[in-house]
CSV table of C-alpha atoms and ligand atoms in Angstrom, one decimal:
chain,number,residue,atom,x,y,z
A,1,MET,CA,0.0,0.0,0.0
A,2,LYS,CA,1.2,3.5,-0.8
A,3,LYS,CA,0.4,6.6,1.3
A,4,ILE,CA,0.5,10.2,0.0
A,5,ASP,CA,0.3,13.0,2.6
A,6,VAL,CA,-1.5,16.0,1.3
A,7,LYS,CA,-1.0,19.4,3.0
A,8,THR,CA,-3.2,22.3,1.9
A,9,GLY,CA,-3.8,25.7,3.6
A,10,GLN,CA,-6.1,24.6,6.2
A,11,SER,CA,-5.9,20.8,6.3
A,12,SER,CA,-3.7,17.8,5.9
A,13,TYR,CA,-4.8,14.3,5.2
A,14,SER,CA,-3.6,11.0,3.6
A,15,ILE,CA,-4.4,9.2,0.4
A,16,TYR,CA,-4.1,5.4,0.7
A,17,ILE,CA,-3.6,3.5,-2.5
A,18,GLY,CA,-3.5,-0.3,-2.5
A,19,ALA,CA,-5.1,-3.6,-3.5
A,20,GLY,CA,-8.0,-4.8,-1.3
A,21,ILE,CA,-7.9,-1.9,1.1
A,22,LEU,CA,-11.7,-1.2,1.0
A,23,ALA,CA,-12.0,-3.8,3.8
A,24,GLN,CA,-9.8,-1.5,6.0
A,25,THR,CA,-12.2,1.5,5.7
A,26,GLY,CA,-13.7,1.1,9.2
A,27,GLU,CA,-10.4,0.7,11.0
A,28,LYS,CA,-8.9,3.7,9.1
A,29,LEU,CA,-11.9,5.9,10.1
A,30,LYS,CA,-11.3,4.9,13.7
A,31,GLU,CA,-7.7,5.8,13.5
A,32,LEU,CA,-8.8,9.3,12.4
A,33,GLY,CA,-10.8,9.6,15.6
A,34,LEU,CA,-14.1,9.2,13.8
A,35,ARG,CA,-16.7,7.1,15.5
A,36,ASP,CA,-20.4,6.2,16.0
A,37,LYS,CA,-22.0,6.9,12.7
A,38,ALA,CA,-20.9,6.8,9.0
A,39,VAL,CA,-23.0,7.2,5.9
A,40,ILE,CA,-22.0,5.8,2.5
A,41,ILE,CA,-23.2,7.8,-0.5
A,42,THR,CA,-23.0,5.8,-3.7
A,43,ASN,CA,-25.0,4.7,-6.7
A,44,PRO,CA,-26.7,1.4,-7.4
A,45,THR,CA,-23.9,0.2,-9.8
A,46,VAL,CA,-21.1,0.7,-7.4
A,47,ASN,CA,-23.2,-0.3,-4.4
A,48,LYS,CA,-23.8,-3.7,-5.9
A,49,LEU,CA,-20.1,-4.3,-6.4
A,50,TYR,CA,-18.5,-2.7,-3.3
A,51,GLY,CA,-21.2,-1.5,-0.9
A,52,ALA,CA,-21.2,-4.6,1.1
A,53,VAL,CA,-17.5,-4.8,1.8
A,54,VAL,CA,-17.3,-1.1,2.9
A,55,LYS,CA,-20.5,-1.5,5.0
A,56,GLN,CA,-19.2,-4.7,6.7
A,57,SER,CA,-15.9,-3.0,7.5
A,58,LEU,CA,-17.6,-0.1,9.1
A,59,ARG,CA,-19.8,-2.4,11.2
A,60,ASP,CA,-16.8,-4.5,12.3
A,61,ALA,CA,-15.2,-1.3,13.5
A,62,GLY,CA,-18.4,-0.4,15.5
A,63,PHE,CA,-20.0,2.2,13.3
A,64,LYS,CA,-23.8,2.5,12.8
A,65,THR,CA,-24.1,2.8,9.1
A,66,ALA,CA,-26.4,3.5,6.2
A,67,VAL,CA,-26.2,3.4,2.4
A,68,LEU,CA,-27.8,6.2,0.5
A,69,ALA,CA,-27.8,5.5,-3.3
A,70,VAL,CA,-28.3,8.2,-6.0
A,71,PRO,CA,-29.2,6.9,-9.5
A,72,ASP,CA,-26.2,6.4,-11.7
A,73,GLY,CA,-25.3,9.2,-14.1
A,74,GLU,CA,-24.0,12.8,-14.5
A,75,GLU,CA,-27.7,13.9,-14.9
A,76,TYR,CA,-28.1,13.2,-11.1
A,77,LYS,CA,-25.3,15.5,-10.1
A,78,THR,CA,-27.8,18.1,-9.2
A,79,LEU,CA,-29.1,20.3,-6.4
A,80,GLU,CA,-32.2,18.2,-6.4
A,81,SER,CA,-30.2,15.0,-5.6
A,82,ALA,CA,-28.3,17.0,-2.9
A,83,GLY,CA,-31.7,18.1,-1.5
A,84,LYS,CA,-32.9,14.5,-1.3
A,85,LEU,CA,-29.6,13.4,0.4
A,86,TYR,CA,-29.9,16.2,3.0
A,87,GLU,CA,-33.4,14.9,3.8
A,88,GLN,CA,-32.3,11.3,4.0
A,89,LEU,CA,-29.3,12.3,6.2
A,90,ALA,CA,-31.6,14.2,8.6
A,91,GLU,CA,-34.1,11.4,8.8
A,92,TRP,CA,-31.5,8.8,9.5
A,93,GLY,CA,-30.1,11.0,12.2
A,94,ALA,CA,-26.8,12.1,10.7
A,95,GLU,CA,-25.0,14.5,13.0
A,96,LYS,CA,-22.2,17.0,12.8
A,97,SER,CA,-19.7,14.3,13.6
A,98,THR,CA,-21.1,11.7,11.2
A,99,ALA,CA,-18.7,10.9,8.4
A,100,ILE,CA,-19.9,10.9,4.8
A,101,LEU,CA,-18.1,8.3,2.6
A,102,ALA,CA,-18.2,9.0,-1.2
A,103,LEU,CA,-18.1,5.6,-2.8
A,104,GLY,CA,-17.9,5.8,-6.6
A,105,GLY,CA,-16.6,7.7,-9.5
A,106,GLY,CA,-16.2,11.4,-10.0
A,107,VAL,CA,-19.9,12.0,-10.1
A,108,ILE,CA,-20.5,10.6,-6.7
A,109,GLY,CA,-17.3,12.2,-5.4
A,110,ASP,CA,-18.4,15.6,-6.5
A,111,LEU,CA,-22.0,15.3,-5.3
A,112,ALA,CA,-21.3,13.5,-2.0
A,113,GLY,CA,-18.4,16.0,-1.4
A,114,PHE,CA,-20.8,18.9,-2.0
A,115,VAL,CA,-23.3,17.4,0.4
A,116,ALA,CA,-20.6,16.8,3.1
A,117,ALA,CA,-19.4,20.3,2.7
A,118,THR,CA,-22.8,21.9,3.2
A,119,TYR,CA,-24.8,19.5,5.4
A,120,MET,CA,-24.7,21.1,8.9
A,121,ARG,CA,-22.1,23.5,7.5
A,122,GLY,CA,-19.7,20.6,6.9
A,123,VAL,CA,-19.3,17.1,8.2
A,124,PRO,CA,-16.2,14.8,7.8
A,125,LEU,CA,-15.7,13.6,4.2
A,126,VAL,CA,-13.9,10.4,3.1
A,127,GLN,CA,-13.4,9.9,-0.6
A,128,ILE,CA,-13.4,6.3,-1.8
A,129,PRO,CA,-12.9,6.7,-5.6
A,130,THR,CA,-13.6,3.6,-7.7
A,131,THR,CA,-12.8,4.9,-11.3
A,132,LEU,CA,-9.4,5.5,-12.7
A,133,LEU,CA,-10.3,9.1,-13.3
A,134,ALA,CA,-11.5,9.6,-9.7
A,135,GLN,CA,-8.5,7.9,-8.2
A,136,CYS,CA,-6.0,9.8,-10.2
A,137,ASP,CA,-7.8,13.1,-10.6
A,138,SER,CA,-11.2,14.1,-9.4
A,139,SER,CA,-11.0,12.9,-5.8
A,140,ILE,CA,-7.9,15.0,-5.3
A,141,GLY,CA,-8.0,18.7,-4.9
A,142,GLY,CA,-11.1,19.3,-2.9
A,143,LYS,CA,-13.3,20.5,-5.7
A,144,THR,CA,-16.9,19.5,-5.0
A,145,ALA,CA,-19.9,20.5,-7.2
A,146,VAL,CA,-23.3,19.9,-8.7
A,147,ASP,CA,-24.4,20.9,-12.2
A,148,TYR,CA,-27.0,23.6,-12.6
A,149,LYS,CA,-29.4,23.9,-15.6
A,150,GLN,CA,-27.1,23.0,-18.5
A,151,LEU,CA,-24.0,24.3,-16.7
A,152,LYS,CA,-21.4,21.7,-15.5
A,153,ASN,CA,-20.0,22.2,-12.0
A,154,GLU,CA,-21.7,25.5,-11.7
A,155,ILE,CA,-22.4,25.4,-8.0
A,156,GLY,CA,-19.8,24.0,-5.6
A,157,THR,CA,-17.2,24.6,-3.0
A,158,PHE,CA,-13.6,23.6,-2.1
A,159,TYR,CA,-13.8,21.0,0.6
A,160,GLN,CA,-10.9,18.7,1.5
A,161,PRO,CA,-11.6,15.2,2.6
A,162,LYS,CA,-10.3,13.7,5.9
A,163,MET,CA,-8.9,10.8,4.0
A,164,THR,CA,-9.0,9.1,0.6
A,165,ILE,CA,-9.0,5.3,0.1
A,166,SER,CA,-8.2,4.2,-3.5
A,167,ASP,CA,-8.5,0.5,-3.8
A,168,VAL,CA,-7.1,-0.3,-7.2
A,169,THR,CA,-8.8,-3.7,-7.4
A,170,THR,CA,-12.1,-1.8,-7.9
A,171,LEU,CA,-10.8,-0.8,-11.3
A,172,LYS,CA,-11.1,-4.4,-12.5
A,173,SER,CA,-14.8,-4.1,-12.8
A,174,LEU,CA,-14.7,-0.8,-14.6
A,175,PRO,CA,-16.1,-0.8,-18.2
A,176,GLU,CA,-13.1,-0.6,-20.6
A,177,LYS,CA,-14.2,2.7,-22.1
A,178,GLU,CA,-14.2,4.3,-18.6
A,179,PHE,CA,-10.7,2.8,-17.9
A,180,ILE,CA,-9.3,4.1,-21.1
A,181,GLY,CA,-10.9,7.5,-20.6
A,182,GLY,CA,-9.1,7.7,-17.2
A,183,LEU,CA,-5.8,6.9,-18.9
A,184,ALA,CA,-6.0,10.2,-20.7
A,185,GLU,CA,-5.7,12.1,-17.4
A,186,VAL,CA,-2.9,9.8,-16.3
A,187,ILE,CA,-1.0,10.5,-19.5
A,188,LYS,CA,-1.8,14.2,-19.1
A,189,HIS,CA,-0.2,14.2,-15.7
A,190,ALA,CA,3.0,12.6,-17.1
A,191,VAL,CA,3.2,15.1,-19.9
A,192,ILE,CA,2.8,18.2,-17.7
A,193,LYS,CA,5.3,17.2,-15.1
A,194,ASP,CA,7.2,14.0,-15.4
A,195,GLU,CA,9.1,12.6,-18.4
A,196,GLN,CA,10.2,9.5,-16.3
A,197,PHE,CA,6.6,8.7,-15.6
A,198,PHE,CA,5.8,9.1,-19.3
A,199,SER,CA,8.6,6.6,-20.1
A,200,TYR,CA,7.3,4.2,-17.4
A,201,LEU,CA,3.9,4.4,-19.1
A,202,GLU,CA,5.4,3.7,-22.5
A,203,GLN,CA,7.0,0.6,-21.1
A,204,ASN,CA,4.2,-0.7,-18.9
A,205,LEU,CA,1.0,0.2,-20.6
A,206,ASP,CA,0.6,-3.4,-21.8
A,207,ARG,CA,0.7,-4.6,-18.2
A,208,LEU,CA,-1.7,-2.0,-17.2
A,209,LYS,CA,-4.3,-3.2,-19.6
A,210,PRO,CA,-4.6,-6.7,-18.0
A,211,LEU,CA,-4.7,-4.7,-14.7
A,212,ASP,CA,-1.7,-5.9,-12.9
A,213,ASN,CA,-2.2,-4.7,-9.2
A,214,ASN,CA,1.4,-3.5,-8.8
A,215,VAL,CA,1.5,-1.5,-12.0
A,216,LEU,CA,-2.0,-0.1,-11.2
A,217,GLU,CA,-0.8,0.9,-7.7
A,218,ALA,CA,2.3,2.5,-9.1
A,219,VAL,CA,0.4,4.4,-11.8
A,220,VAL,CA,-2.4,5.7,-9.6
A,221,ALA,CA,0.1,6.8,-6.9
A,222,LYS,CA,2.4,8.5,-9.4
A,223,SER,CA,-0.4,10.3,-11.1
A,224,ALA,CA,-2.1,11.3,-7.8
A,225,ARG,CA,1.2,12.7,-6.5
A,226,ILE,CA,1.5,15.0,-9.6
A,227,LYS,CA,-2.0,16.3,-9.0
A,228,VAL,CA,-1.3,16.7,-5.3
A,229,ALA,CA,1.7,18.8,-6.0
A,230,PHE,CA,-0.3,21.3,-8.0
A,231,VAL,CA,-3.2,21.4,-5.5
A,232,GLU,CA,-0.8,22.0,-2.6
A,233,LYS,CA,0.6,25.0,-4.4
A,234,ASP,CA,-2.7,26.4,-5.6
A,235,GLU,CA,-5.5,25.0,-3.4
A,236,LYS,CA,-8.2,27.4,-4.7
A,237,ASP,CA,-7.3,27.2,-8.4
A,238,MET,CA,-6.0,30.8,-8.7
A,239,GLY,CA,-3.5,30.1,-11.4
A,240,LEU,CA,-1.0,27.2,-11.3
A,241,ARG,CA,-3.8,24.6,-11.4
A,242,ASN,CA,-4.6,25.8,-14.9
A,243,ILE,CA,-1.7,23.7,-16.0
A,244,LEU,CA,-4.0,20.7,-15.3
A,245,ASN,CA,-6.2,21.9,-18.1
A,246,PHE,CA,-3.6,20.6,-20.7
A,247,GLY,CA,-5.7,19.1,-23.5
A,248,HIS,CA,-8.9,20.6,-22.2
A,249,THR,CA,-9.2,23.7,-24.5
A,250,VAL,CA,-9.8,21.7,-27.6
A,251,GLY,CA,-11.1,18.6,-25.6
A,252,HIS,CA,-14.1,20.5,-24.1
A,253,ALA,CA,-15.0,22.0,-27.5
A,254,VAL,CA,-14.9,18.6,-29.2
A,255,GLU,CA,-17.0,17.0,-26.4
A,256,SER,CA,-19.6,19.8,-26.6
A,257,VAL,CA,-19.7,19.9,-30.5
A,258,SER,CA,-20.2,16.1,-30.4
A,259,GLN,CA,-23.1,16.6,-27.9
A,260,PHE,CA,-21.1,14.5,-25.5
A,261,ARG,CA,-20.9,11.5,-27.7
A,262,VAL,CA,-17.1,12.0,-27.4
A,263,ALA,CA,-16.5,11.2,-23.7
A,264,HIS,CA,-14.3,13.5,-21.5
A,265,GLY,CA,-11.1,11.4,-21.5
A,266,GLN,CA,-11.4,10.8,-25.2
A,267,GLY,CA,-11.9,14.6,-25.8
A,268,VAL,CA,-8.8,15.4,-23.6
A,269,SER,CA,-6.8,12.9,-25.7
A,270,ILE,CA,-7.8,14.7,-28.9
A,271,GLY,CA,-7.1,18.0,-27.2
A,272,MET,CA,-3.6,17.0,-26.1
A,273,THR,CA,-2.8,15.9,-29.6
A,274,ALA,CA,-4.0,19.2,-30.9
A,275,ALA,CA,-2.0,21.2,-28.3
A,276,ALA,CA,1.2,19.2,-29.2
A,277,GLY,CA,0.4,19.9,-32.9
A,278,ILE,CA,0.1,23.6,-32.2
A,279,ALA,CA,3.4,23.6,-30.2
A,280,VAL,CA,5.2,21.9,-33.1
A,281,ARG,CA,3.8,24.3,-35.7
A,282,MET,CA,4.9,27.3,-33.5
A,283,GLU,CA,8.3,25.7,-33.3
A,284,LEU,CA,8.1,25.4,-29.5
A,285,MET,CA,8.3,21.6,-29.4
A,286,ASP,CA,10.2,18.9,-31.4
A,287,GLN,CA,8.0,16.9,-33.7
A,288,SER,CA,9.6,13.7,-32.2
A,289,ASP,CA,7.9,14.6,-28.8
A,290,ALA,CA,4.6,15.1,-30.4
A,291,VAL,CA,4.9,11.7,-32.1
A,292,ARG,CA,5.8,10.1,-28.8
A,293,LEU,CA,2.7,11.5,-27.2
A,294,GLU,CA,0.5,10.5,-30.1
A,295,LYS,CA,1.9,6.9,-30.0
A,296,LEU,CA,1.3,6.5,-26.3
A,297,LEU,CA,-2.3,7.8,-26.6
A,298,ALA,CA,-3.0,5.5,-29.5
A,299,LYS,CA,-1.4,2.6,-27.5
A,300,ALA,CA,-3.8,3.3,-24.7
A,301,GLY,CA,-6.7,3.1,-27.1
A,302,LEU,CA,-7.4,6.8,-27.1
A,303,PRO,CA,-8.3,8.9,-30.2
A,304,THR,CA,-5.8,11.3,-31.7
A,305,LYS,CA,-7.9,12.4,-34.7
A,306,LEU,CA,-10.9,14.7,-34.8
A,307,PRO,CA,-14.1,12.8,-35.3
A,308,GLN,CA,-16.3,13.9,-38.2
A,309,MET,CA,-17.1,17.4,-37.3
A,310,ASP,CA,-16.9,20.9,-38.6
A,311,VAL,CA,-13.7,22.6,-37.5
A,312,GLN,CA,-15.5,26.0,-37.5
A,313,GLN,CA,-17.9,24.7,-34.9
A,314,VAL,CA,-15.0,23.5,-32.7
A,315,MET,CA,-13.4,27.0,-33.1
A,316,ARG,CA,-16.7,28.6,-32.0
A,317,ALA,CA,-17.1,26.3,-29.1
A,318,MET,CA,-13.6,27.2,-27.9
A,319,ARG,CA,-14.5,30.9,-27.9
A,320,TYR,CA,-17.4,30.2,-25.6
A,321,ASP,CA,-15.3,28.3,-23.1
A,322,LYS,CA,-14.5,29.5,-19.6
A,323,LYS,CA,-10.8,29.5,-20.6
A,324,VAL,CA,-11.3,32.4,-23.0
A,325,GLN,CA,-10.0,35.6,-21.5
A,326,GLY,CA,-10.2,39.0,-23.3
A,327,GLY,CA,-11.2,37.3,-26.5
A,328,LYS,CA,-8.0,35.1,-26.5
A,329,ILE,CA,-8.2,31.4,-26.4
A,330,ARG,CA,-6.0,30.2,-23.5
A,331,PHE,CA,-3.9,27.1,-24.2
A,332,VAL,CA,-1.6,24.9,-22.2
A,333,LEU,CA,1.1,23.9,-24.6
A,334,PRO,CA,3.9,21.4,-24.2
A,335,ARG,CA,7.6,22.4,-24.7
A,336,THR,CA,8.7,18.9,-24.3
A,337,ILE,CA,7.4,15.7,-22.5
A,338,GLY,CA,7.3,16.7,-18.8
A,339,GLN,CA,7.1,20.5,-19.3
A,340,VAL,CA,4.2,22.7,-20.4
A,341,PHE,CA,3.3,26.4,-20.1
A,342,ILE,CA,0.2,28.6,-20.4
A,343,THR,CA,-0.2,31.0,-23.2
A,344,ASP,CA,-2.8,33.3,-24.7
A,345,ASP,CA,-0.7,33.8,-27.8
A,346,VAL,CA,-1.9,31.2,-30.2
A,347,SER,CA,-3.2,32.6,-33.4
A,348,LEU,CA,-6.6,31.4,-34.6
A,349,ALA,CA,-5.1,30.5,-37.9
A,350,VAL,CA,-2.7,28.1,-36.3
A,351,ILE,CA,-5.4,26.4,-34.3
A,352,GLU,CA,-7.6,26.1,-37.4
A,353,LYS,CA,-4.8,24.7,-39.5
A,354,VAL,CA,-3.8,22.1,-36.9
A,355,LEU,CA,-7.4,21.0,-36.3
A,356,GLY,CA,-7.9,20.8,-40.1
A,357,GLU,CA,-5.0,18.4,-40.3
A,358,MET,CA,-6.4,16.2,-37.6
A,359,ILE,CA,-9.5,15.1,-39.5
B,401,LIG,N1,-13.7,17.4,-8.6
B,401,LIG,C1,-12.8,17.4,-9.6
B,401,LIG,O1,-11.7,18.0,-9.5
B,401,LIG,C2,-13.1,16.8,-10.9
B,401,LIG,C3,-12.1,16.5,-11.8
B,401,LIG,C4,-12.5,15.9,-13.0
B,401,LIG,C5,-13.8,15.4,-13.2
B,401,LIG,N2,-14.7,15.6,-12.3
B,401,LIG,C6,-16.1,15.1,-12.4
B,401,LIG,O2,-16.0,13.7,-12.4
B,401,LIG,C7,-17.2,13.2,-13.1
B,401,LIG,C8,-16.7,12.1,-14.0
B,401,LIG,O3,-16.2,11.0,-13.2
B,401,LIG,P1,-16.0,9.5,-13.7
B,401,LIG,O4,-15.4,9.6,-15.0
B,401,LIG,O5,-15.5,8.8,-12.6
B,401,LIG,O6,-17.5,9.1,-14.1
B,401,LIG,P2,-18.7,8.4,-13.2
B,401,LIG,O7,-18.6,8.8,-11.8
B,401,LIG,O8,-20.0,8.7,-13.9
B,401,LIG,O9,-18.4,6.9,-13.3
B,401,LIG,C9,-18.4,6.3,-14.6
B,401,LIG,C10,-19.3,5.0,-14.6
B,401,LIG,O10,-18.6,3.9,-14.0
B,401,LIG,C11,-19.4,3.4,-13.0
B,401,LIG,N3,-18.4,2.9,-12.0
B,401,LIG,C12,-17.8,3.6,-11.0
B,401,LIG,N4,-16.9,2.8,-10.4
B,401,LIG,C13,-17.0,1.6,-11.0
B,401,LIG,C14,-16.4,0.3,-10.8
B,401,LIG,N5,-15.3,0.2,-9.9
B,401,LIG,N6,-16.8,-0.8,-11.5
B,401,LIG,C15,-17.8,-0.6,-12.4
B,401,LIG,N7,-18.4,0.5,-12.6
B,401,LIG,C16,-18.0,1.6,-11.9
B,401,LIG,C17,-20.3,4.5,-12.5
B,401,LIG,O11,-21.4,4.0,-11.9
B,401,LIG,C18,-20.6,5.2,-13.8
B,401,LIG,O12,-21.6,4.5,-14.5
B,401,LIG,C19,-17.8,14.4,-13.8
B,401,LIG,O13,-18.9,14.8,-13.2
B,401,LIG,C20,-16.7,15.5,-13.7
B,401,LIG,O14,-17.3,16.8,-13.7
B,401,LIG,C21,-14.4,16.3,-11.1
């Protein structure tokens, strides 16, 4: 098992990453000084797979416990779901000291995190991420949110957990498309910060696909550490964390133009390829590095070409994005594998040309 200590402005906590550690949940909660009651917030898909083991471990450690399940899907990451959860928590008798355990992917992590941050002005939160994206990315950094009307993550708050338990064996039941989507964020972390990790992925991706526990543990831990480093320096997302948006400028636009038929990770993969293409065209990065990135993405099963869509529509979608400031489209561009920078100085003509070549 690996342990990562996270220190932010007002809190410090540990992320545990290992195989089969869900069964230690109750004991670990007790070690933190939590006792009496703990509520698991999850969805029916994850509950069926992992609810029982977490519940049993809580019971064995002497907790009174309940499972509150929200239907599966981003469309339930809403204030309405939060409202129902507040009612259920109150009915069940959840108190200020009752821990909320977010058991699931990023949707549950964001929603349960938001509920934990706001119920009784904040109760202890434990993240138990069960997707690759959640273990490497969304459970780290304290961002909690619900969607509002068509706006993603419109209402939310920063709220750090008391602990995170990432059991890599849960990833074995993940649908392949979800796993591959999560790999995009893992590769993103390597490109923005760590060339050695990128090389490790080049050499070990084949072993990651059959889901070797040791490789999984190493990859989740390495990836999580990179995100932690950014979060520790910029807890409230005031600047440095923007680097984590590598691949997201074009990625979000592609997702939205495809009406979300292109999933997030797949969009980020296309976006990273585009950013690398732009950097090469602007003579900021060697072509050989862009080829390396494209090869690794393809090896992971991720797309590196634009799907059938109008480049002009993608350009328009980018202009509407949150990352546009003063009419300029903000990009995170790579200089090399392991180093990126933020710029507003990419001409529209270059973006258009690169996207045109990616069809
Ligand atoms: N807070 C942040 O910093 C942050 C960062 C990135 C993304 N997000 C959010 O994360 C969400 C996406 O998260 P996600 O990709 O994990 O999607 P998700 O939570 O929808 O999970 C994907 C699917 O996998 C299922 N699932 C989860 N764990 C499983 C397992 N172990 N075995 C089998 N099935 C399993 C889920 O029920 C769901 O159907 C979005 O709402 C996004 O906004 C938040």
